[in-house]
């Protein structure tokens, strides 16, 4: 690639004609013209050698890379053709060098002080033309050497090969020989012939040729190999993969799945003693201490967001305490007297109903379900625990379920009500903005271009009504979240009065003008 690029740069100069008139009016003397004419034959011979070398190089590339050329030139090329073409180019280059040196030497001998103003324009033009030919021939010699190496590998290989370039120093315009010379290693003295050959860089070793080539089969019959990677890139599998990825992403971010995972995790942790062997202490503890009460308490307390979990936990604590205390007092008063037990439990239900109809219904519900286990287990003679011990077990198991629910709800996929409220308020503000922009645009169009048709007006009003209904639903939901924020416990102080002012100012749904 570097060789081709350099040849293109030299060819971009174009052909230099010796008969071009001088720009400053200074013409080349006749004796100098006669000397410069001596360069015509060597330049012509070098040009022909370059053309023949390029043809040979093209034939080698066509044969090695499977390219069809006119007149089947790629089929007639032989292994020694690149070397023969290189020899011709080297000889033509040497002849041109000698002729150019001789002409320059003769012109310098005829130099006189009176010709200081002469620019030797003919010599400059001829020298530029000859230098371009010498540079092209040097690059072509390198290319033919490389082509001979490729043709040798192609001839010795059992089957046709293609050569892919791989990263080497050639990509930076440097040969491995020049890189070695720049290293801080002791150099051995070389003869003048070796130095001249090395400096011109007219030859490449086969080692350098192999260093830039990576053989791989090309013209052999292509067989389509099925593999797992190719199968996974088919259109059907790609569509299935994309659909599965979208489904898994939605499943991973689904609030219902996250809550179900927390629910299942808490139950699994609390049920560990229940699945232990019968002889283990954990299994005996679970059966004797009524471990199922902790699971029931966990299921009752855990909620979709942290504020509701804390509120339910507080209700559970108060309800359990009231129920346990009332059951203990009832047992102390009535004991095993069935009439006394029925009378006191009925009186408790009146008190509990007031709690259910109040602003804290959870306290009444929990109190109602706490009294029967504590009161009727000893009354029916189930178990050997005393009423005081049973009350303590009930409080302990309920507390264990509450603690598990609070920890899991705060550590795994926590849903903070304040963040939910702010996100919902952003949607409300966005919908209100779009609604008023739509109404303003409609009013402006009616004033500027007259009223629309009846169907368009009905459709616009229907869209506005639907958007307004959606805003009202969002506002109602945000008011619920705002009331729940009071029960959320956070280390950072939250300005609930500011949210209350915001509620009165912005969350009161008002009908916009239609």
Short mmCIF file of C-alpha atoms in Angstrom, two decimals:
data_model
loop_
_atom_site.label_atom_id
_atom_site.label_comp_id
_atom_site.label_asym_id
_atom_site.label_seq_id
_atom_site.Cartn_x
_atom_site.Cartn_y
_atom_site.Cartn_z
CA UNK A 1 0.00 0.00 0.00
CA UNK A 2 2.85 2.40 0.79
CA UNK A 3 4.59 1.58 -2.49
CA UNK A 4 1.44 2.20 -4.51
CA UNK A 5 0.83 5.47 -2.68
CA UNK A 6 4.37 6.71 -3.40
CA UNK A 7 4.09 5.82 -7.08
CA UNK A 8 0.79 7.72 -7.27
CA UNK A 9 2.44 10.75 -5.67
CA UNK A 10 5.23 10.72 -8.25
CA UNK A 11 2.82 10.27 -11.16
CA UNK A 12 0.75 13.19 -9.87
CA UNK A 13 3.59 15.55 -10.93
CA UNK A 14 2.86 14.81 -14.58
CA UNK A 15 5.35 14.79 -17.45
CA UNK A 16 8.00 17.52 -17.62
CA UNK A 17 8.63 18.77 -21.17
CA UNK A 18 12.12 20.10 -21.87
CA UNK A 19 10.95 22.55 -24.52
CA UNK A 20 8.80 24.58 -22.14
CA UNK A 21 9.84 28.27 -22.33
CA UNK A 22 11.51 29.84 -19.31
CA UNK A 23 9.38 32.01 -17.08
CA UNK A 24 11.97 34.77 -16.66
CA UNK A 25 12.96 34.93 -20.33
CA UNK A 26 16.28 33.13 -19.73
CA UNK A 27 16.72 30.45 -22.37
CA UNK A 28 18.98 27.43 -22.12
CA UNK A 29 22.18 27.82 -24.18
CA UNK A 30 22.52 25.57 -27.20
CA UNK A 31 25.53 23.71 -25.79
CA UNK A 32 23.54 22.89 -22.67
CA UNK A 33 20.62 21.70 -24.80
CA UNK A 34 22.92 19.31 -26.60
CA UNK A 35 24.10 17.93 -23.27
CA UNK A 36 20.54 17.61 -21.96
CA UNK A 37 19.51 15.66 -25.04
CA UNK A 38 21.77 12.89 -23.76
CA UNK A 39 19.11 12.17 -21.06
CA UNK A 40 16.31 11.44 -23.54
CA UNK A 41 17.27 7.84 -24.36
CA UNK A 42 17.96 6.78 -20.71
CA UNK A 43 14.66 8.38 -19.57
CA UNK A 44 12.76 6.65 -22.37
CA UNK A 45 14.39 3.29 -21.54
CA UNK A 46 13.58 3.72 -17.83
CA UNK A 47 9.97 4.64 -18.65
CA UNK A 48 9.54 1.53 -20.81
CA UNK A 49 11.09 -0.64 -18.09
CA UNK A 50 8.69 0.86 -15.53
CA UNK A 51 5.68 0.16 -17.76
CA UNK A 52 6.81 -3.45 -18.33
CA UNK A 53 7.44 -3.89 -14.60
CA UNK A 54 3.95 -2.60 -13.75
CA UNK A 55 2.44 -5.03 -16.26
CA UNK A 56 4.36 -7.90 -14.67
CA UNK A 57 3.28 -6.75 -11.22
CA UNK A 58 -0.35 -6.61 -12.37
CA UNK A 59 -0.12 -10.14 -13.77
CA UNK A 60 1.35 -11.45 -10.49
CA UNK A 61 -1.44 -9.82 -8.47
CA UNK A 62 -4.05 -11.25 -10.82
CA UNK A 63 -2.63 -14.76 -10.53
CA UNK A 64 -2.21 -14.75 -6.74
CA UNK A 65 -5.52 -13.07 -5.94
CA UNK A 66 -7.67 -14.76 -8.59
CA UNK A 67 -8.31 -11.67 -10.78
CA UNK A 68 -9.00 -12.11 -14.49
CA UNK A 69 -6.86 -9.83 -16.74
CA UNK A 70 -7.12 -9.03 -20.46
CA UNK A 71 -5.39 -11.52 -22.79
CA UNK A 72 -5.11 -13.94 -19.82
CA UNK A 73 -1.91 -12.25 -18.68
CA UNK A 74 -2.40 -13.67 -15.18
CA UNK A 75 -2.14 -17.22 -16.55
CA UNK A 76 1.13 -16.76 -18.45
CA UNK A 77 3.19 -15.19 -15.67
CA UNK A 78 6.07 -17.34 -14.43
CA UNK A 79 7.92 -17.52 -11.12
CA UNK A 80 11.00 -15.78 -12.55
CA UNK A 81 9.14 -12.97 -14.33
CA UNK A 82 9.17 -10.55 -11.35
CA UNK A 83 12.93 -11.04 -10.93
CA UNK A 84 13.53 -10.54 -14.66
CA UNK A 85 11.43 -7.38 -14.69
CA UNK A 86 13.23 -6.15 -11.59
CA UNK A 87 16.60 -6.72 -13.29
CA UNK A 88 15.49 -4.69 -16.32
CA UNK A 89 14.28 -1.86 -14.10
CA UNK A 90 17.52 -1.91 -12.08
CA UNK A 91 19.62 -1.73 -15.27
CA UNK A 92 17.52 1.12 -16.67
CA UNK A 93 17.72 2.94 -13.36
CA UNK A 94 21.50 2.54 -13.23
CA UNK A 95 21.87 3.85 -16.80
CA UNK A 96 19.71 6.87 -16.02
CA UNK A 97 21.72 7.61 -12.86
CA UNK A 98 25.00 7.51 -14.77
CA UNK A 99 23.67 9.69 -17.59
CA UNK A 100 22.27 12.26 -15.16
CA UNK A 101 25.53 12.42 -13.19
CA UNK A 102 27.50 12.86 -16.42
CA UNK A 103 25.29 15.67 -17.72
CA UNK A 104 25.35 17.55 -14.42
CA UNK A 105 29.13 17.18 -14.26
CA UNK A 106 29.63 18.48 -17.83
CA UNK A 107 27.34 21.47 -17.27
CA UNK A 108 29.15 22.38 -14.06
CA UNK A 109 32.48 22.34 -15.92
CA UNK A 110 31.19 24.87 -18.45
CA UNK A 111 30.08 27.27 -15.73
CA UNK A 112 31.41 30.87 -16.04
CA UNK A 113 30.92 33.85 -13.70
CA UNK A 114 29.10 35.75 -16.43
CA UNK A 115 26.25 33.29 -16.33
CA UNK A 116 25.29 33.87 -12.70
CA UNK A 117 21.78 35.01 -13.66
CA UNK A 118 21.08 31.83 -15.61
CA UNK A 119 18.85 29.42 -13.70
CA UNK A 120 19.64 26.36 -15.82
CA UNK A 121 15.90 25.87 -16.32
CA UNK A 122 16.35 23.12 -18.87
CA UNK A 123 18.60 21.23 -16.48
CA UNK A 124 16.09 21.66 -13.66
CA UNK A 125 13.22 20.35 -15.78
CA UNK A 126 15.22 17.39 -17.03
CA UNK A 127 16.53 16.65 -13.53
CA UNK A 128 13.02 16.72 -12.07
CA UNK A 129 11.81 14.32 -14.75
CA UNK A 130 14.75 11.97 -14.21
CA UNK A 131 14.41 12.12 -10.40
CA UNK A 132 10.73 11.17 -10.68
CA UNK A 133 11.61 8.19 -12.87
CA UNK A 134 14.32 7.13 -10.43
CA UNK A 135 11.91 7.35 -7.48
CA UNK A 136 9.21 5.39 -9.31
CA UNK A 137 11.73 2.75 -10.36
CA UNK A 138 12.96 2.38 -6.77
CA UNK A 139 9.41 1.86 -5.50
CA UNK A 140 8.71 -0.54 -8.36
CA UNK A 141 11.80 -2.58 -7.47
CA UNK A 142 10.44 -2.97 -3.94
CA UNK A 143 7.03 -3.93 -5.30
CA UNK A 144 8.51 -6.53 -7.67
CA UNK A 145 10.54 -8.02 -4.82
CA UNK A 146 7.39 -8.29 -2.73
CA UNK A 147 5.49 -9.74 -5.70
CA UNK A 148 8.19 -12.39 -6.15
CA UNK A 149 7.78 -13.37 -2.49
CA UNK A 150 3.99 -13.59 -2.85
CA UNK A 151 4.33 -15.61 -6.06
CA UNK A 152 6.79 -17.96 -4.35
CA UNK A 153 4.38 -18.61 -1.47
CA UNK A 154 1.53 -19.06 -3.95
CA UNK A 155 3.60 -21.52 -6.00
CA UNK A 156 4.79 -23.54 -2.99
CA UNK A 157 1.39 -23.68 -1.25
CA UNK A 158 -0.71 -26.83 -1.76
CA UNK A 159 -3.74 -24.67 -2.57
CA UNK A 160 -4.39 -21.05 -3.58
CA UNK A 161 -4.01 -18.45 -0.84
CA UNK A 162 -5.02 -14.85 -0.32
CA UNK A 163 -2.88 -12.47 1.73
CA UNK A 164 -4.36 -10.06 4.23
CA UNK A 165 -2.19 -7.26 5.63
CA UNK A 166 -1.62 -7.28 9.36
CA UNK A 167 -0.30 -4.43 11.54
CA UNK A 168 3.46 -4.03 11.07
CA UNK A 169 5.94 -1.18 10.78
CA UNK A 170 5.03 -0.92 7.08
CA UNK A 171 1.77 0.83 8.05
CA UNK A 172 3.89 3.69 9.43
CA UNK A 173 6.00 3.90 6.28
CA UNK A 174 8.96 2.12 7.93
CA UNK A 175 10.60 -1.18 7.13
CA UNK A 176 11.77 -3.59 9.84
CA UNK A 177 15.37 -2.88 8.76
CA UNK A 178 15.04 0.85 9.49
CA UNK A 179 13.45 0.12 12.88
CA UNK A 180 16.35 -2.13 13.84
CA UNK A 181 18.85 0.54 12.78
CA UNK A 182 17.20 3.13 15.04
CA UNK A 183 17.53 0.94 18.13
CA UNK A 184 20.44 1.45 20.52
CA UNK A 185 22.31 -1.66 19.46
CA UNK A 186 25.95 -1.91 18.37
CA UNK A 187 26.24 -1.84 14.60
CA UNK A 188 28.74 -3.82 12.56
CA UNK A 189 30.76 -2.09 9.83
CA UNK A 190 29.54 -2.74 6.30
CA UNK A 191 31.02 -2.20 2.89
CA UNK A 192 30.15 0.68 0.61
CA UNK A 193 28.17 -1.62 -1.67
CA UNK A 194 26.02 -2.84 1.23
CA UNK A 195 25.46 0.71 2.45
CA UNK A 196 24.40 1.87 -0.99
CA UNK A 197 22.02 -1.04 -1.38
CA UNK A 198 20.57 -0.48 2.10
CA UNK A 199 20.13 3.27 1.70
CA UNK A 200 18.35 3.04 -1.62
CA UNK A 201 16.11 0.29 -0.26
CA UNK A 202 15.72 -1.31 -3.67
CA UNK A 203 15.34 -4.83 -2.31
CA UNK A 204 13.32 -6.61 0.35
CA UNK A 205 14.17 -9.86 2.00
CA UNK A 206 11.79 -12.80 2.00
CA UNK A 207 11.60 -12.50 5.81
CA UNK A 208 10.17 -8.98 5.41
CA UNK A 209 7.82 -10.28 2.76
CA UNK A 210 6.51 -13.01 5.07
CA UNK A 211 6.22 -10.49 7.92
CA UNK A 212 3.54 -8.56 6.03
CA UNK A 213 1.54 -11.51 4.75
CA UNK A 214 -1.15 -13.55 6.39
CA UNK A 215 -2.13 -16.51 4.21
CA UNK A 216 -5.71 -17.68 4.05
CA UNK A 217 -7.53 -19.80 1.45
CA UNK A 218 -9.40 -17.84 -1.24
CA UNK A 219 -10.15 -19.69 -4.47
CA UNK A 220 -11.06 -22.94 -2.81
CA UNK A 221 -14.71 -23.93 -2.91
CA UNK A 222 -16.60 -21.98 -0.25
CA UNK A 223 -18.59 -24.19 2.08
CA UNK A 224 -21.16 -22.55 4.34
CA UNK A 225 -20.48 -23.71 7.87
CA UNK A 226 -23.32 -23.58 10.36
CA UNK A 227 -22.30 -22.65 13.86
CA UNK A 228 -23.96 -21.33 16.98
CA UNK A 229 -22.77 -17.78 16.24
CA UNK A 230 -24.14 -17.89 12.68
CA UNK A 231 -27.42 -19.38 13.89
CA UNK A 232 -27.81 -16.63 16.50
CA UNK A 233 -27.46 -13.99 13.76
CA UNK A 234 -30.33 -15.24 11.62
CA UNK A 235 -33.34 -12.94 11.23
CA UNK A 236 -35.75 -15.19 13.12
CA UNK A 237 -33.42 -15.65 16.07
CA UNK A 238 -32.61 -11.92 16.11
CA UNK A 239 -36.30 -11.01 16.30
CA UNK A 240 -36.80 -13.55 19.08
CA UNK A 241 -33.77 -12.20 20.95
CA UNK A 242 -35.02 -8.62 20.69
CA UNK A 243 -38.49 -9.55 21.90
CA UNK A 244 -37.05 -11.58 24.77
CA UNK A 245 -34.74 -8.69 25.72
CA UNK A 246 -37.63 -6.21 25.75
CA UNK A 247 -39.76 -8.63 27.80
CA UNK A 248 -36.99 -9.26 30.31
CA UNK A 249 -36.29 -5.54 30.62
CA UNK A 250 -39.96 -4.84 31.28
CA UNK A 251 -40.09 -7.74 33.73
CA UNK A 252 -37.00 -6.49 35.56
CA UNK A 253 -38.43 -2.98 35.94
CA UNK A 254 -41.99 -4.08 36.68
CA UNK A 255 -43.25 -2.80 40.03
CA UNK A 256 -45.50 -5.83 40.44
CA UNK A 257 -42.60 -8.24 39.92
CA UNK A 258 -40.40 -6.32 42.34
CA UNK A 259 -43.09 -6.37 45.02
CA UNK A 260 -43.75 -10.08 44.39
CA UNK A 261 -40.02 -10.79 44.76
CA UNK A 262 -39.87 -8.94 48.09
CA UNK A 263 -43.00 -10.75 49.24
CA UNK A 264 -41.63 -14.18 48.32
CA UNK A 265 -38.18 -13.44 49.80
CA UNK A 266 -39.59 -12.42 53.18
CA UNK A 267 -41.82 -15.49 53.40
CA UNK A 268 -38.94 -17.77 52.38
CA UNK A 269 -36.67 -16.32 55.09
CA UNK A 270 -39.29 -16.65 57.82
CA UNK A 271 -40.16 -20.20 56.71
CA UNK A 272 -36.60 -21.53 56.99
CA UNK A 273 -37.24 -23.13 60.44
CA UNK A 274 -40.40 -24.82 59.09
CA UNK A 275 -38.49 -26.84 56.46
CA UNK A 276 -35.77 -28.07 58.81
CA UNK A 277 -35.73 -31.73 59.98
CA UNK A 278 -38.11 -32.74 62.78
CA UNK A 279 -35.25 -33.39 65.20
CA UNK A 280 -33.68 -29.94 64.76
CA UNK A 281 -34.07 -27.21 67.34
CA UNK A 282 -35.28 -24.77 64.67
CA UNK A 283 -38.20 -27.01 63.76
CA UNK A 284 -39.14 -27.45 67.45
CA UNK A 285 -38.91 -23.68 67.98
CA UNK A 286 -41.15 -23.02 64.95
CA UNK A 287 -43.86 -25.39 66.21
CA UNK A 288 -43.74 -24.47 69.90
CA UNK A 289 -43.47 -20.70 69.40
CA UNK A 290 -46.11 -20.40 66.68
CA UNK A 291 -43.69 -19.20 63.98
CA UNK A 292 -46.53 -18.94 61.47
CA UNK A 293 -47.65 -15.77 63.28
CA UNK A 294 -44.49 -14.00 62.08
CA UNK A 295 -45.24 -14.99 58.47
CA UNK A 296 -48.83 -13.73 58.76
CA UNK A 297 -47.58 -10.48 60.27
CA UNK A 298 -45.05 -10.03 57.45
CA UNK A 299 -47.71 -10.57 54.77
CA UNK A 300 -50.02 -8.11 56.51
CA UNK A 301 -47.44 -5.34 57.05
CA UNK A 302 -45.44 -5.21 53.79
CA UNK A 303 -46.86 -2.69 51.30
CA UNK A 304 -45.87 -1.38 47.84
CA UNK A 305 -44.09 1.70 49.28
CA UNK A 306 -42.16 2.48 52.45
CA UNK A 307 -44.66 4.99 53.86
CA UNK A 308 -47.55 2.54 53.76
CA UNK A 309 -45.32 -0.16 55.26
CA UNK A 310 -44.46 2.09 58.21
CA UNK A 311 -48.12 3.08 58.67
CA UNK A 312 -49.30 -0.53 58.61
CA UNK A 313 -46.46 -1.53 60.96
CA UNK A 314 -47.48 1.12 63.49
CA UNK A 315 -51.12 0.04 63.25
CA UNK A 316 -50.05 -3.56 63.70
CA UNK A 317 -48.06 -2.73 66.84
CA UNK A 318 -50.90 -0.76 68.44
CA UNK A 319 -53.55 -3.29 67.43
CA UNK A 320 -51.52 -6.25 68.69
CA UNK A 321 -50.80 -4.51 71.98
CA UNK A 322 -54.46 -3.61 72.56
CA UNK A 323 -55.69 -7.07 71.57
CA UNK A 324 -53.14 -8.91 73.72
CA UNK A 325 -53.85 -6.65 76.71
CA UNK A 326 -57.61 -7.06 76.36
CA UNK A 327 -57.33 -10.85 75.97
CA UNK A 328 -55.16 -11.07 79.11
CA UNK A 329 -57.63 -8.94 81.10
CA UNK A 330 -60.58 -11.00 79.82
CA UNK A 331 -58.86 -14.24 80.91
CA UNK A 332 -58.12 -12.83 84.32
CA UNK A 333 -61.76 -11.76 84.76
CA UNK A 334 -63.74 -14.58 83.15
CA UNK A 335 -61.26 -17.46 83.06
CA UNK A 336 -62.98 -20.54 81.63
CA UNK A 337 -66.49 -19.17 82.25
CA UNK A 338 -68.14 -19.31 78.81
CA UNK A 339 -70.73 -16.63 79.56
CA UNK A 340 -68.17 -14.17 80.81
CA UNK A 341 -65.89 -14.82 77.80
CA UNK A 342 -68.75 -14.27 75.32
CA UNK A 343 -69.90 -11.08 77.08
CA UNK A 344 -66.44 -9.53 77.23
CA UNK A 345 -65.57 -10.46 73.62
CA UNK A 346 -68.88 -8.95 72.43
CA UNK A 347 -68.15 -5.75 74.34
CA UNK A 348 -64.69 -5.64 72.75
CA UNK A 349 -66.20 -5.85 69.26
CA UNK A 350 -68.16 -2.65 69.91
CA UNK A 351 -64.93 -0.86 70.79
CA UNK A 352 -63.14 -2.43 67.82
CA UNK A 353 -65.90 -1.34 65.39
CA UNK A 354 -65.32 2.27 66.40
CA UNK A 355 -61.64 1.87 65.47
CA UNK A 356 -62.55 0.31 62.10
CA UNK A 357 -64.83 3.26 61.23
CA UNK A 358 -62.21 5.84 62.33
CA UNK A 359 -59.17 7.19 60.48
CA UNK A 360 -57.07 4.26 61.73
CA UNK A 361 -58.98 1.17 60.58
CA UNK A 362 -55.88 -1.01 60.74
CA UNK A 363 -55.72 -0.79 64.52
CA UNK A 364 -59.24 -2.17 64.91
CA UNK A 365 -58.68 -4.99 62.43
CA UNK A 366 -55.45 -6.12 64.10
CA UNK A 367 -57.04 -5.92 67.56
CA UNK A 368 -59.93 -8.05 66.35
CA UNK A 369 -57.67 -10.82 65.01
CA UNK A 370 -55.34 -10.74 68.05
CA UNK A 371 -57.90 -11.46 70.78
CA UNK A 372 -59.16 -14.94 69.64
CA UNK A 373 -55.80 -16.80 69.50
CA UNK A 374 -54.65 -15.56 72.91
CA UNK A 375 -58.01 -16.05 74.61
CA UNK A 376 -59.31 -19.29 73.11
CA UNK A 377 -56.11 -21.37 72.96
CA UNK A 378 -55.98 -21.81 76.76
CA UNK A 379 -59.79 -21.85 76.96
CA UNK A 380 -59.92 -24.85 74.58
CA UNK A 381 -56.92 -26.49 76.26
CA UNK A 382 -54.69 -26.38 73.16
CA UNK A 383 -51.03 -26.38 74.15
CA UNK A 384 -49.37 -26.17 77.53
CA UNK A 385 -48.45 -22.46 77.54
CA UNK A 386 -49.84 -20.06 80.09
CA UNK A 387 -51.80 -16.99 79.05
CA UNK A 388 -48.91 -14.67 79.94
CA UNK A 389 -46.39 -16.76 78.01
CA UNK A 390 -48.76 -16.96 75.05
CA UNK A 391 -49.18 -13.18 75.07
CA UNK A 392 -45.41 -12.71 75.03
CA UNK A 393 -45.03 -15.19 72.14
CA UNK A 394 -47.71 -13.36 70.18
CA UNK A 395 -45.97 -10.02 70.68
CA UNK A 396 -42.58 -11.49 69.77
CA UNK A 397 -43.74 -13.19 66.55
CA UNK A 398 -45.70 -10.14 65.42
CA UNK A 399 -42.68 -7.91 66.07
CA UNK A 400 -40.44 -10.32 64.13
CA UNK A 401 -42.75 -10.15 61.10
CA UNK A 402 -42.92 -6.35 61.30
CA UNK A 403 -39.14 -5.98 61.49
CA UNK A 404 -38.66 -8.34 58.53
CA UNK A 405 -41.19 -6.40 56.44
CA UNK A 406 -39.62 -3.01 57.22
CA UNK A 407 -36.07 -4.18 56.49
CA UNK A 408 -36.92 -5.92 53.22
CA UNK A 409 -39.06 -3.01 52.03
CA UNK A 410 -36.21 -0.53 52.67
CA UNK A 411 -33.31 -2.62 51.38
CA UNK A 412 -34.72 -4.36 48.28
CA UNK A 413 -36.31 -2.21 45.55
CA UNK A 414 -37.34 0.56 47.96
CA UNK A 415 -40.22 2.75 46.75
CA UNK A 416 -40.04 6.15 48.42
CA UNK A 417 -43.35 8.00 48.40
CA UNK A 418 -41.63 11.36 48.06
CA UNK A 419 -39.95 10.29 44.81
CA UNK A 420 -43.21 8.82 43.51
CA UNK A 421 -45.01 12.06 44.41
CA UNK A 422 -42.46 14.27 42.64
CA UNK A 423 -42.49 12.06 39.55
CA UNK A 424 -46.28 12.15 39.44
CA UNK A 425 -46.33 15.92 39.90
CA UNK A 426 -43.99 16.28 36.94
CA UNK A 427 -46.52 14.37 34.82
CA UNK A 428 -49.34 16.58 36.13
CA UNK A 429 -47.48 19.78 35.27
CA UNK A 430 -46.62 18.42 31.82
CA UNK A 431 -50.24 17.48 31.10
CA UNK A 432 -51.50 20.86 32.33
CA UNK A 433 -48.96 22.63 30.12
CA UNK A 434 -50.03 20.64 27.07
CA UNK A 435 -53.70 21.27 27.86
CA UNK A 436 -53.30 25.04 28.09
CA UNK A 437 -51.09 25.16 25.01
CA UNK A 438 -53.76 23.27 23.09
CA UNK A 439 -56.50 25.61 24.35
CA UNK A 440 -54.43 28.71 23.55
CA UNK A 441 -53.61 27.43 20.08
CA UNK A 442 -57.26 26.65 19.41
CA UNK A 443 -58.34 30.12 20.58
CA UNK A 444 -55.70 31.81 18.41
CA UNK A 445 -56.70 29.82 15.32
CA UNK A 446 -60.38 30.61 15.86
CA UNK A 447 -59.66 34.34 16.08
CA UNK A 448 -57.31 34.46 13.10
CA UNK A 449 -58.89 32.06 10.58
CA UNK A 450 -62.45 31.73 11.83
CA UNK A 451 -64.18 28.83 13.54
CA UNK A 452 -63.47 25.26 12.48
CA UNK A 453 -66.03 22.80 11.29
CA UNK A 454 -68.36 21.16 13.78
CA UNK A 455 -66.61 17.77 13.59
CA UNK A 456 -63.16 19.27 14.19
CA UNK A 457 -64.48 21.31 17.09
CA UNK A 458 -66.11 18.26 18.68
CA UNK A 459 -62.92 16.23 18.27
CA UNK A 460 -60.79 18.99 19.83
CA UNK A 461 -63.15 19.32 22.78
CA UNK A 462 -63.17 15.54 23.24
CA UNK A 463 -59.35 15.46 23.39
CA UNK A 464 -59.34 18.32 25.89
CA UNK A 465 -61.95 16.58 28.04
CA UNK A 466 -59.97 13.33 28.06
CA UNK A 467 -56.78 15.15 29.00
CA UNK A 468 -58.58 17.04 31.76
CA UNK A 469 -60.02 13.79 33.13
CA UNK A 470 -56.55 12.26 33.14
CA UNK A 471 -55.22 15.30 35.01
CA UNK A 472 -57.95 14.96 37.63
CA UNK A 473 -57.08 11.29 38.16
CA UNK A 474 -53.39 12.13 38.51
CA UNK A 475 -54.16 14.94 40.96
CA UNK A 476 -56.30 12.62 43.08
CA UNK A 477 -53.53 10.03 43.17
CA UNK A 478 -50.95 12.68 44.10
CA UNK A 479 -53.12 13.85 47.00
CA UNK A 480 -53.15 10.27 48.30
CA UNK A 481 -49.35 10.08 48.02
CA UNK A 482 -49.07 13.43 49.79
CA UNK A 483 -51.11 12.13 52.72
CA UNK A 484 -48.96 8.99 52.86
CA UNK A 485 -45.73 11.03 53.02
CA UNK A 486 -46.54 12.00 56.60
CA UNK A 487 -45.95 8.39 57.70
CA UNK A 488 -42.58 8.04 55.95
CA UNK A 489 -39.51 8.01 58.20
CA UNK A 490 -36.36 9.53 56.73
CA UNK A 491 -33.03 10.73 58.11
CA UNK A 492 -33.21 13.83 55.92
CA UNK A 493 -35.76 16.42 57.10
CA UNK A 494 -38.73 16.75 54.76
CA UNK A 495 -40.72 19.99 54.61
CA UNK A 496 -44.25 18.60 54.74
CA UNK A 497 -45.85 22.08 55.30
CA UNK A 498 -44.32 23.23 52.01
CA UNK A 499 -45.89 20.28 50.24
CA UNK A 500 -49.18 21.12 51.93
CA UNK A 501 -49.06 24.70 50.61
CA UNK A 502 -48.24 23.33 47.18
CA UNK A 503 -51.24 21.01 47.43
CA UNK A 504 -53.63 23.85 48.17
CA UNK A 505 -52.18 26.05 45.43
CA UNK A 506 -51.78 23.59 42.57
CA UNK A 507 -53.44 20.26 43.25
CA UNK A 508 -56.98 21.61 43.48
CA UNK A 509 -58.51 20.59 40.14
CA UNK A 510 -60.06 23.50 38.30
CA UNK A 511 -61.80 23.40 34.97
CA UNK A 512 -59.85 25.39 32.40
CA UNK A 513 -61.79 27.57 30.00
CA UNK A 514 -62.88 25.63 26.92
#
